[in-house]
Short mmCIF file of C-alpha atoms in Angstrom, two decimals:
data_model
loop_
_atom_site.label_atom_id
_atom_site.label_comp_id
_atom_site.label_asym_id
_atom_site.label_seq_id
_atom_site.Cartn_x
_atom_site.Cartn_y
_atom_site.Cartn_z
CA UNK A 613 80.60 165.78 70.94
CA UNK A 614 78.54 169.01 70.09
CA UNK A 615 76.39 170.86 72.64
CA UNK A 616 73.16 172.62 71.37
CA UNK A 617 71.44 175.23 73.09
CA UNK A 618 67.89 176.43 72.05
CA UNK A 619 66.15 179.17 72.74
CA UNK A 620 63.23 181.73 71.71
CA UNK A 621 60.26 180.00 72.39
CA UNK A 622 57.35 181.03 74.11
CA UNK A 623 53.35 181.46 74.10
CA UNK A 624 52.29 184.08 71.00
CA UNK A 625 48.68 184.50 69.74
CA UNK A 626 47.65 182.47 66.30
CA UNK A 627 49.07 184.20 62.96
CA UNK A 628 51.91 185.62 65.37
CA UNK A 629 56.04 185.19 64.98
CA UNK A 630 58.57 183.88 66.56
CA UNK A 631 62.48 183.75 66.01
CA UNK A 632 64.17 180.18 67.19
CA UNK A 633 68.01 180.25 67.73
CA UNK A 634 70.11 177.48 68.17
CA UNK A 635 73.86 177.73 69.56
CA UNK A 636 76.15 175.46 69.02
CA UNK A 637 79.33 174.46 70.96
CA UNK A 638 81.70 174.30 67.88
CA UNK A 639 82.18 176.07 64.61
CA UNK A 640 78.82 174.91 62.33
CA UNK A 641 81.02 175.37 59.76
CA UNK A 642 82.09 171.99 60.31
CA UNK A 643 78.77 170.43 61.05
CA UNK A 644 77.36 168.91 57.78
CA UNK A 645 73.18 169.23 58.66
CA UNK A 646 71.50 171.04 60.91
CA UNK A 647 67.98 171.26 61.53
CA UNK A 648 64.64 172.00 63.62
CA UNK A 649 62.33 169.40 65.22
CA UNK A 650 59.30 169.42 66.98
CA UNK A 651 57.14 167.13 69.17
CA UNK A 652 53.59 167.80 70.14
CA UNK A 653 51.96 165.76 73.13
CA UNK A 654 51.46 162.27 72.30
CA UNK A 655 52.78 162.70 68.71
CA UNK A 656 56.25 161.54 67.10
CA UNK A 657 58.77 164.24 66.78
CA UNK A 658 59.03 165.04 63.33
CA UNK A 659 61.43 167.11 61.31
CA UNK A 660 60.41 170.76 60.67
CA UNK A 661 63.53 171.99 58.51
CA UNK A 662 67.03 170.84 57.93
CA UNK A 663 69.62 173.14 56.32
CA UNK A 664 73.33 171.81 55.27
CA UNK A 665 76.69 173.28 54.99
CA UNK A 666 76.08 174.43 51.61
CA UNK A 667 72.69 176.23 52.83
CA UNK A 668 70.70 173.82 51.24
CA UNK A 669 67.55 173.86 53.17
CA UNK A 670 64.43 171.74 53.15
CA UNK A 671 60.85 171.80 54.95
CA UNK A 672 58.28 169.81 55.88
CA UNK A 673 55.04 170.88 53.72
CA UNK A 674 52.80 172.05 56.78
CA UNK A 675 55.56 175.08 57.26
CA UNK A 676 56.52 175.82 53.79
CA UNK A 677 56.11 179.64 53.13
CA UNK A 678 55.75 180.33 56.99
CA UNK A 679 58.64 179.22 58.48
CA UNK A 680 62.31 180.04 57.12
CA UNK A 681 65.80 178.33 58.28
CA UNK A 682 68.92 180.29 58.63
CA UNK A 683 72.72 179.96 59.53
CA UNK A 684 74.67 182.82 60.94
CA UNK A 685 78.58 180.76 60.74
CA UNK A 686 80.04 183.69 62.65
CA UNK A 687 78.25 183.09 65.82
CA UNK A 688 77.67 179.63 65.22
CA UNK A 689 74.24 180.15 65.30
CA UNK A 690 70.97 178.49 63.16
CA UNK A 691 67.66 180.02 63.54
CA UNK A 692 63.97 179.09 62.65
CA UNK A 693 62.25 182.06 62.22
CA UNK A 694 58.40 181.46 62.39
CA UNK A 695 55.18 183.11 61.05
CA UNK A 696 51.36 183.04 60.66
CA UNK A 697 52.02 180.64 63.70
CA UNK A 698 48.68 178.03 63.86
CA UNK A 699 47.54 176.46 67.25
CA UNK A 700 48.75 173.25 65.65
CA UNK A 701 52.23 174.57 65.23
CA UNK A 702 52.14 174.30 69.14
CA UNK A 703 55.47 171.56 69.57
CA UNK A 704 58.73 171.60 71.68
CA UNK A 705 61.48 172.38 69.01
CA UNK A 706 64.56 170.80 68.73
CA UNK A 707 67.95 171.41 67.36
CA UNK A 708 69.60 168.62 65.71
CA UNK A 709 72.94 168.69 64.39
CA UNK A 710 74.39 165.62 61.82
CA UNK A 711 78.04 165.13 61.38
CA UNK A 712 78.56 162.27 58.49
CA UNK A 713 80.93 160.00 59.28
CA UNK A 714 81.58 156.35 58.29
CA UNK A 715 80.83 153.84 59.07
CA UNK A 716 78.21 156.11 60.82
CA UNK A 717 76.43 159.39 60.92
CA UNK A 718 76.77 161.40 64.52
CA UNK A 719 73.57 163.05 65.89
CA UNK A 720 73.21 165.91 68.62
CA UNK A 721 70.28 166.76 69.96
CA UNK A 722 69.17 170.18 72.06
CA UNK A 723 67.13 170.01 75.14
CA UNK A 724 64.36 171.26 73.36
CA UNK A 725 62.02 175.00 73.60
CA UNK A 726 58.69 175.21 74.10
CA UNK A 727 56.50 176.82 71.53
CA UNK A 728 52.71 177.46 72.58
CA UNK A 729 50.54 179.12 70.43
CA UNK A 730 47.23 180.24 71.46
CA UNK A 731 44.16 182.88 72.11
#
């Protein structure tokens, strides 16, 4: 059972920056994929960015060039650096960890952190 705790959300003006952090309860070197998802009011949860244990990254088109996902194995943390924020980035951001297995994968979620982009 992996426990995840997000932090770093808040209120920021359009064009501003925030860095989200996700702390894992165990070594992230043993977690195959970690990622950030977000859910805006009235919308489904969507993938924002993922990073594998081999540091391969993937981003949704709407955040490419603005957001950067990274990991610190020594601290068991992953980050989401968000620059040039837009009002449409407003959402609750969730951290997710996936351990690949057979016959099923195991997914773990954090409780979420609110990001509000508004003037």
